[in-house]
Amino acid sequence: MTEAIINLETVNPIDFFGVNNGKLDILKKKFPLLKILSRGTQIKLSGAPEQIAEAKEKINLIVSYIERNGHLSENYFDQILGGDDIETIDHFQERNPNEVLVFGPNGKSVRARTANQKKLVQEAEKNDILFAIGPAGTGKTYTAVALAVRALKNKQVKKIILTRPAVEAGESLGFLPGDLKEKIDPYLRPLYDALDDMIPADKLGYYMTTRTIEIAPLAYMRGRTLDNAFIILDEAQNATDLQLKMFLTRIGANAKAIITGDMTQVDLPRNQKSGLQTASRILRNIPGISHIELDEEDVVRHRLVKAIIKAYHQEHEEQEQRFNREHTK
């Protein structure tokens, strides 16, 4: 009898084992001659070597699929375990390993997961400036940060600069407690969160200390020339025309910039127009500048986010139609 231990540290154990171990029960039924035990993030297999080898191959295929897609239904779980034909295995296997943008802590793989996210990656590789516009949850910022981290790791750039306009989303910045950094940091928190997923904590701390990675409000970009850098301007819908022009003219030699934003979430005062709308229009046909639009089909957050975005979009369209009807009478 042979034993083998498989680690599942790169995936959520619930995604693998299922609710109330439903998927684990399927695994045990598929391999009745093996003794299969689960403990935390490990699976222990005991039995004949050939049976263990087959089970390991299937388990690795399942883990790989969950790493890529974040979820695996019991139906797909069952298909992977039961499908020995080439077509089934090819359907669930990694089609292009190079699609992985970066490997984060504990081997977590970060990649473009939707058609438009993949298009974002392709366009960013071909152009020095990219506008990525779309609703919340479409992965535009996360994918942009992954591209920046990959460029830094591959020594294509010397630093990463992540910036956002510090605009209140219905709240007053002045009344927040603490010094300027403590007031600003909550606005930049999503950028820190993305980096945490892609760079080990100790290395990220080193990069921040040496300013290899810099996170700062958009106003701090004024007067600088950003060479040999991968620059991301996030939440650009909250930048004015002057701010966006200032940012775009900071870009120096051997630099790339991705500008992300969501035109449905403008937090600027009513008397100020978003510079993102202007920039994406007047810079549309310049070689080296590309534009990607993401939509609700690219949402990779909770399944309800897609429905929420669709409902708000429908409400917005109905309001516009009512407005147009009232003003054409």
Tab-separated table of C-alpha atoms in Angstrom:
chain	number	residue	atom	x	y	z
A	1	MET	CA	0.000	0.000	0.000
A	2	THR	CA	1.231	3.496	-0.929
A	3	GLU	CA	0.418	6.852	0.628
A	4	ALA	CA	0.424	10.356	-0.872
A	5	ILE	CA	-0.410	13.800	0.522
A	6	ILE	CA	-1.736	16.562	-1.743
A	7	ASN	CA	-1.685	20.194	-0.583
A	8	LEU	CA	-4.586	22.465	-1.527
A	9	GLU	CA	-3.089	25.724	-0.233
A	10	THR	CA	-3.649	27.619	-3.503
A	11	VAL	CA	-7.456	27.216	-3.428
A	12	ASN	CA	-10.247	27.720	-0.926
A	13	PRO	CA	-10.891	24.273	0.676
A	14	ILE	CA	-14.656	24.864	0.461
A	15	ASP	CA	-14.355	25.317	-3.324
A	16	PHE	CA	-12.605	21.955	-3.516
A	17	PHE	CA	-14.473	19.884	-0.906
A	18	GLY	CA	-17.873	21.485	-1.437
A	19	VAL	CA	-20.546	22.455	1.069
A	20	ASN	CA	-20.864	19.692	3.688
A	21	ASN	CA	-18.056	17.860	1.817
A	22	GLY	CA	-20.370	17.169	-1.131
A	23	LYS	CA	-17.527	17.123	-3.653
A	24	LEU	CA	-15.314	15.038	-1.371
A	25	ASP	CA	-18.068	12.397	-1.301
A	26	ILE	CA	-18.059	12.374	-5.123
A	27	LEU	CA	-14.266	11.887	-5.080
A	28	LYS	CA	-14.565	8.940	-2.678
A	29	LYS	CA	-17.240	7.293	-4.850
A	30	LYS	CA	-15.066	7.674	-7.965
A	31	PHE	CA	-12.136	5.979	-6.215
A	32	PRO	CA	-13.746	3.328	-3.955
A	33	LEU	CA	-10.498	1.349	-3.653
A	34	LEU	CA	-8.640	4.305	-2.128
A	35	LYS	CA	-8.761	5.509	1.435
A	36	ILE	CA	-9.213	9.285	1.181
A	37	LEU	CA	-8.872	11.554	4.222
A	38	SER	CA	-9.120	15.346	4.349
A	39	ARG	CA	-7.455	17.505	6.965
A	40	GLY	CA	-7.447	21.281	6.614
A	41	THR	CA	-5.816	22.081	3.282
A	42	GLN	CA	-4.503	18.552	2.690
A	43	ILE	CA	-5.791	15.317	1.197
A	44	LYS	CA	-4.220	12.006	2.165
A	45	LEU	CA	-4.546	9.116	-0.280
A	46	SER	CA	-3.820	5.483	0.645
A	47	GLY	CA	-4.013	2.523	-1.738
A	48	ALA	CA	-2.524	0.979	-4.866
A	49	PRO	CA	0.109	3.139	-6.646
A	50	GLU	CA	-1.744	3.181	-9.974
A	51	GLN	CA	-4.985	4.292	-8.273
A	52	ILE	CA	-3.150	7.046	-6.384
A	53	ALA	CA	-1.479	8.257	-9.582
A	54	GLU	CA	-4.844	8.498	-11.357
A	55	ALA	CA	-6.485	10.286	-8.408
A	56	LYS	CA	-3.589	12.768	-8.144
A	57	GLU	CA	-3.863	13.595	-11.843
A	58	LYS	CA	-7.589	14.302	-11.491
A	59	ILE	CA	-7.160	16.310	-8.269
A	60	ASN	CA	-4.422	18.449	-9.848
A	61	LEU	CA	-6.717	19.115	-12.821
A	62	ILE	CA	-9.493	20.201	-10.431
A	63	VAL	CA	-7.134	22.451	-8.437
A	64	SER	CA	-5.830	24.026	-11.662
A	65	TYR	CA	-9.385	24.723	-12.839
A	66	ILE	CA	-10.378	26.337	-9.503
A	67	GLU	CA	-7.198	28.486	-9.552
A	68	ARG	CA	-8.145	29.775	-13.002
A	69	ASN	CA	-11.863	30.285	-12.492
A	70	GLY	CA	-12.347	30.644	-8.735
A	71	HIS	CA	-15.234	28.155	-8.636
A	72	LEU	CA	-16.097	24.641	-9.799
A	73	SER	CA	-19.638	23.245	-9.753
A	74	GLU	CA	-20.354	19.698	-8.531
A	75	ASN	CA	-21.361	18.841	-12.098
A	76	TYR	CA	-17.960	19.910	-13.490
A	77	PHE	CA	-16.233	18.237	-10.536
A	78	ASP	CA	-17.966	14.983	-11.474
A	79	GLN	CA	-17.129	15.427	-15.169
A	80	ILE	CA	-13.412	15.895	-14.465
A	81	LEU	CA	-13.279	12.792	-12.274
A	82	GLY	CA	-15.192	10.657	-14.741
A	83	GLY	CA	-13.813	11.892	-18.060
A	84	ASP	CA	-10.841	9.967	-19.388
A	85	ASP	CA	-11.254	10.944	-23.041
A	86	ILE	CA	-8.942	13.545	-24.585
A	87	GLU	CA	-11.781	15.978	-25.346
A	88	THR	CA	-12.990	16.156	-21.716
A	89	ILE	CA	-9.490	16.539	-20.288
A	90	ASP	CA	-8.606	19.229	-22.851
A	91	HIS	CA	-11.782	21.155	-21.976
A	92	PHE	CA	-10.731	21.515	-18.338
A	93	GLN	CA	-6.970	21.788	-18.804
A	94	GLU	CA	-4.965	25.011	-18.955
A	95	ARG	CA	-5.124	26.007	-22.599
A	96	ASN	CA	-2.410	28.624	-22.434
A	97	PRO	CA	-0.141	28.638	-19.361
A	98	ASN	CA	1.263	32.001	-20.471
A	99	GLU	CA	-2.094	33.597	-19.599
A	100	VAL	CA	-0.949	33.702	-15.972
A	101	LEU	CA	0.107	37.297	-15.311
A	102	VAL	CA	1.731	36.754	-11.921
A	103	PHE	CA	1.954	34.131	-9.205
A	104	GLY	CA	1.090	35.622	-5.850
A	105	PRO	CA	1.910	34.394	-2.327
A	106	ASN	CA	1.311	30.660	-1.784
A	107	GLY	CA	1.382	30.051	-5.537
A	108	LYS	CA	-1.902	31.820	-6.257
A	109	SER	CA	-2.134	32.554	-9.973
A	110	VAL	CA	-3.505	35.880	-11.205
A	111	ARG	CA	-4.762	36.036	-14.766
A	112	ALA	CA	-7.249	37.689	-17.076
A	113	ARG	CA	-10.450	35.689	-16.712
A	114	THR	CA	-12.929	37.235	-19.158
A	115	ALA	CA	-12.787	38.084	-22.854
A	116	ASN	CA	-12.466	41.829	-22.251
A	117	GLN	CA	-9.870	41.360	-19.498
A	118	LYS	CA	-7.795	39.308	-21.954
A	119	LYS	CA	-8.261	42.044	-24.535
A	120	LEU	CA	-7.089	44.562	-21.907
A	121	VAL	CA	-3.891	42.536	-21.439
A	122	GLN	CA	-3.278	42.308	-25.198
A	123	GLU	CA	-3.856	46.028	-25.779
A	124	ALA	CA	-1.648	46.996	-22.809
A	125	GLU	CA	1.197	44.956	-24.290
A	126	LYS	CA	0.890	46.742	-27.648
A	127	ASN	CA	0.267	50.320	-26.454
A	128	ASP	CA	1.905	52.717	-23.994
A	129	ILE	CA	-1.358	54.284	-22.794
A	130	LEU	CA	-4.596	52.367	-22.250
A	131	PHE	CA	-8.004	53.564	-21.095
A	132	ALA	CA	-10.017	50.771	-19.416
A	133	ILE	CA	-13.556	51.920	-18.703
A	134	GLY	CA	-16.293	49.820	-17.131
A	135	PRO	CA	-18.510	49.241	-14.092
A	136	ALA	CA	-17.443	48.065	-10.641
A	137	GLY	CA	-16.264	44.485	-10.288
A	138	THR	CA	-15.069	44.004	-13.868
A	139	GLY	CA	-11.451	43.488	-12.774
A	140	LYS	CA	-10.029	46.490	-14.627
A	141	THR	CA	-7.926	47.751	-11.698
A	142	TYR	CA	-6.927	44.269	-10.552
A	143	THR	CA	-5.800	43.255	-14.043
A	144	ALA	CA	-3.912	46.548	-14.465
A	145	VAL	CA	-2.061	46.028	-11.156
A	146	ALA	CA	-1.188	42.457	-12.211
A	147	LEU	CA	0.299	43.792	-15.467
A	148	ALA	CA	2.339	46.341	-13.505
A	149	VAL	CA	3.661	43.708	-11.082
A	150	ARG	CA	4.572	41.426	-13.997
A	151	ALA	CA	6.460	44.261	-15.722
A	152	LEU	CA	8.389	44.975	-12.499
A	153	LYS	CA	9.249	41.302	-11.945
A	154	ASN	CA	10.398	40.969	-15.560
A	155	LYS	CA	12.561	44.120	-15.140
A	156	GLN	CA	10.678	45.891	-17.946
A	157	VAL	CA	10.203	48.875	-15.608
A	158	LYS	CA	12.016	50.081	-12.486
A	159	LYS	CA	9.004	51.171	-10.481
A	160	ILE	CA	5.228	51.046	-10.160
A	161	ILE	CA	3.192	54.162	-9.432
A	162	LEU	CA	-0.440	53.760	-8.416
A	163	THR	CA	-2.580	56.858	-8.015
A	164	ARG	CA	-6.180	57.933	-7.457
A	165	PRO	CA	-7.990	61.262	-7.157
A	166	ALA	CA	-8.801	61.834	-3.464
A	167	VAL	CA	-12.440	62.721	-4.018
A	168	GLU	CA	-15.086	62.222	-1.339
A	169	ALA	CA	-17.730	59.629	-2.242
A	170	GLY	CA	-20.520	61.435	-0.395
A	171	GLU	CA	-18.357	61.863	2.714
A	172	SER	CA	-16.154	64.695	3.915
A	173	LEU	CA	-12.412	64.101	3.883
A	174	GLY	CA	-11.772	67.017	6.229
A	175	PHE	CA	-13.702	65.488	9.106
A	176	LEU	CA	-11.822	62.172	9.030
A	177	PRO	CA	-9.434	61.715	11.982
A	178	GLY	CA	-5.635	61.605	11.671
A	179	ASP	CA	-2.915	63.280	9.639
A	180	LEU	CA	-2.939	63.670	5.851
A	181	LYS	CA	-1.648	60.127	5.201
A	182	GLU	CA	-4.300	58.629	7.477
A	183	LYS	CA	-6.990	60.670	5.728
A	184	ILE	CA	-5.796	59.658	2.242
A	185	ASP	CA	-5.028	55.944	2.811
A	186	PRO	CA	-8.686	54.776	2.804
A	187	TYR	CA	-9.021	56.113	-0.761
A	188	LEU	CA	-5.989	54.095	-1.828
A	189	ARG	CA	-6.902	50.906	0.080
A	190	PRO	CA	-8.160	48.964	-2.997
A	191	LEU	CA	-4.718	49.396	-4.587
A	192	TYR	CA	-3.003	48.021	-1.462
A	193	ASP	CA	-5.433	45.076	-1.459
A	194	ALA	CA	-4.587	44.176	-5.054
A	195	LEU	CA	-0.847	44.298	-4.311
A	196	ASP	CA	-1.331	42.097	-1.223
A	197	ASP	CA	-2.714	39.378	-3.514
A	198	MET	CA	0.334	39.468	-5.786
A	199	ILE	CA	3.435	40.231	-3.705
A	200	PRO	CA	4.529	38.628	-0.386
A	201	ALA	CA	4.115	41.001	2.575
A	202	ASP	CA	7.839	41.313	3.370
A	203	LYS	CA	8.771	42.033	-0.254
A	204	LEU	CA	5.918	44.509	-0.645
A	205	GLY	CA	7.118	46.315	2.481
A	206	TYR	CA	10.617	46.530	0.988
A	207	TYR	CA	9.280	47.852	-2.331
A	208	MET	CA	7.231	50.511	-0.530
A	209	THR	CA	10.161	51.584	1.652
A	210	THR	CA	12.488	51.942	-1.336
A	211	ARG	CA	9.715	53.649	-3.362
A	212	THR	CA	9.959	50.951	-6.017
A	213	ILE	CA	6.195	50.841	-5.553
A	214	GLU	CA	4.559	54.161	-4.799
A	215	ILE	CA	0.907	54.764	-3.959
A	216	ALA	CA	-0.150	58.390	-3.839
A	217	PRO	CA	-3.060	60.762	-4.517
A	218	LEU	CA	-3.230	62.194	-8.034
A	219	ALA	CA	-2.323	65.704	-6.817
A	220	TYR	CA	1.144	64.381	-5.841
A	221	MET	CA	1.944	63.702	-9.521
A	222	ARG	CA	2.126	67.396	-10.423
A	223	GLY	CA	5.553	68.564	-11.595
A	224	ARG	CA	7.024	65.068	-11.906
A	225	THR	CA	8.376	63.210	-14.922
A	226	LEU	CA	7.661	59.484	-14.646
A	227	ASP	CA	10.350	57.503	-16.487
A	228	ASN	CA	10.867	53.702	-16.528
A	229	ALA	CA	7.595	53.244	-14.689
A	230	PHE	CA	4.286	51.425	-14.934
A	231	ILE	CA	1.679	53.979	-13.875
A	232	ILE	CA	-1.952	53.286	-13.048
A	233	LEU	CA	-4.511	56.039	-12.569
A	234	ASP	CA	-7.508	54.428	-10.881
A	235	GLU	CA	-11.011	55.925	-10.473
A	236	ALA	CA	-10.149	58.386	-13.240
A	237	GLN	CA	-13.812	59.386	-13.586
A	238	ASN	CA	-13.156	61.585	-10.525
A	239	ALA	CA	-10.337	63.510	-12.230
A	240	THR	CA	-11.110	66.852	-13.864
A	241	ASP	CA	-9.962	67.793	-17.364
A	242	LEU	CA	-6.951	69.684	-15.961
A	243	GLN	CA	-5.980	66.840	-13.607
A	244	LEU	CA	-6.158	64.202	-16.335
A	245	LYS	CA	-4.153	66.366	-18.745
A	246	MET	CA	-1.584	66.928	-15.989
A	247	PHE	CA	-1.337	63.181	-15.367
A	248	LEU	CA	-1.019	62.189	-19.028
A	249	THR	CA	1.724	64.747	-19.613
A	250	ARG	CA	3.806	63.310	-16.714
A	251	ILE	CA	4.534	60.120	-18.674
A	252	GLY	CA	8.219	59.868	-19.546
A	253	ALA	CA	10.594	57.556	-21.419
A	254	ASN	CA	9.998	53.789	-21.202
A	255	ALA	CA	6.763	54.252	-19.279
A	256	LYS	CA	3.354	52.651	-19.582
A	257	ALA	CA	0.094	53.997	-18.208
A	258	ILE	CA	-3.323	52.432	-17.654
A	259	ILE	CA	-6.224	54.725	-16.805
A	260	THR	CA	-9.259	53.002	-15.287
A	261	GLY	CA	-12.649	54.426	-14.470
A	262	ASP	CA	-16.404	53.966	-14.254
A	263	MET	CA	-18.481	56.759	-15.771
A	264	THR	CA	-21.534	55.704	-13.717
A	265	GLN	CA	-19.762	56.520	-10.426
A	266	VAL	CA	-18.609	60.128	-10.788
A	267	ASP	CA	-18.216	61.731	-7.329
A	268	LEU	CA	-17.177	65.191	-8.542
A	269	PRO	CA	-19.272	68.236	-7.555
A	270	ARG	CA	-22.142	68.923	-9.954
A	271	ASN	CA	-20.415	71.949	-11.467
A	272	GLN	CA	-17.302	69.896	-12.443
A	273	LYS	CA	-17.138	67.621	-15.477
A	274	SER	CA	-15.252	64.330	-15.476
A	275	GLY	CA	-12.005	64.569	-17.415
A	276	LEU	CA	-12.169	60.866	-18.268
A	277	GLN	CA	-15.044	61.368	-20.681
A	278	THR	CA	-13.188	64.172	-22.493
A	279	ALA	CA	-9.840	62.329	-22.613
A	280	SER	CA	-11.300	59.065	-23.897
A	281	ARG	CA	-13.054	61.019	-26.665
A	282	ILE	CA	-10.310	63.367	-27.896
A	283	LEU	CA	-7.494	60.792	-27.604
A	284	ARG	CA	-9.443	58.066	-29.393
A	285	ASN	CA	-7.476	57.978	-32.661
A	286	ILE	CA	-3.892	58.554	-31.510
A	287	PRO	CA	-1.515	55.653	-32.300
A	288	GLY	CA	-0.120	54.135	-29.113
A	289	ILE	CA	-3.262	54.946	-27.098
A	290	SER	CA	-5.871	52.211	-26.810
A	291	HIS	CA	-9.376	52.048	-25.333
A	292	ILE	CA	-11.149	49.065	-23.783
A	293	GLU	CA	-14.738	49.039	-22.545
A	294	LEU	CA	-15.758	46.387	-20.033
A	295	ASP	CA	-19.371	45.563	-19.134
A	296	GLU	CA	-21.441	43.488	-16.726
A	297	GLU	CA	-20.375	40.277	-18.498
A	298	ASP	CA	-16.851	40.897	-17.140
A	299	VAL	CA	-17.952	41.084	-13.491
A	300	VAL	CA	-15.889	38.641	-11.428
A	301	ARG	CA	-17.194	39.547	-7.969
A	302	HIS	CA	-20.249	38.035	-6.299
A	303	ARG	CA	-22.828	36.777	-8.837
A	304	LEU	CA	-25.329	39.408	-7.615
A	305	VAL	CA	-23.021	42.293	-8.605
A	306	LYS	CA	-23.762	41.582	-12.271
A	307	ALA	CA	-27.520	41.756	-11.620
A	308	ILE	CA	-27.142	44.949	-9.566
A	309	ILE	CA	-25.164	46.696	-12.338
A	310	LYS	CA	-27.750	45.621	-14.919
A	311	ALA	CA	-30.627	46.929	-12.772
A	312	TYR	CA	-28.984	50.337	-12.252
A	313	HIS	CA	-28.128	50.562	-15.960
A	314	GLN	CA	-31.754	49.853	-16.872
A	315	GLU	CA	-32.984	52.452	-14.358
A	316	HIS	CA	-30.545	55.033	-15.783
A	317	GLU	CA	-31.783	54.377	-19.334
A	318	GLU	CA	-35.423	54.698	-18.248
A	319	GLN	CA	-34.667	58.019	-16.503
A	320	GLU	CA	-32.999	59.348	-19.659
A	321	GLN	CA	-35.986	58.287	-21.776
A	322	ARG	CA	-38.434	60.016	-19.373
A	323	PHE	CA	-36.261	63.162	-19.403
A	324	ASN	CA	-36.144	63.181	-23.211
A	325	ARG	CA	-39.927	62.688	-23.483
A	326	GLU	CA	-40.633	65.524	-21.043
A	327	HIS	CA	-38.304	67.941	-22.863
A	328	THR	CA	-39.541	67.169	-26.381
A	329	LYS	CA	-43.186	67.942	-25.661
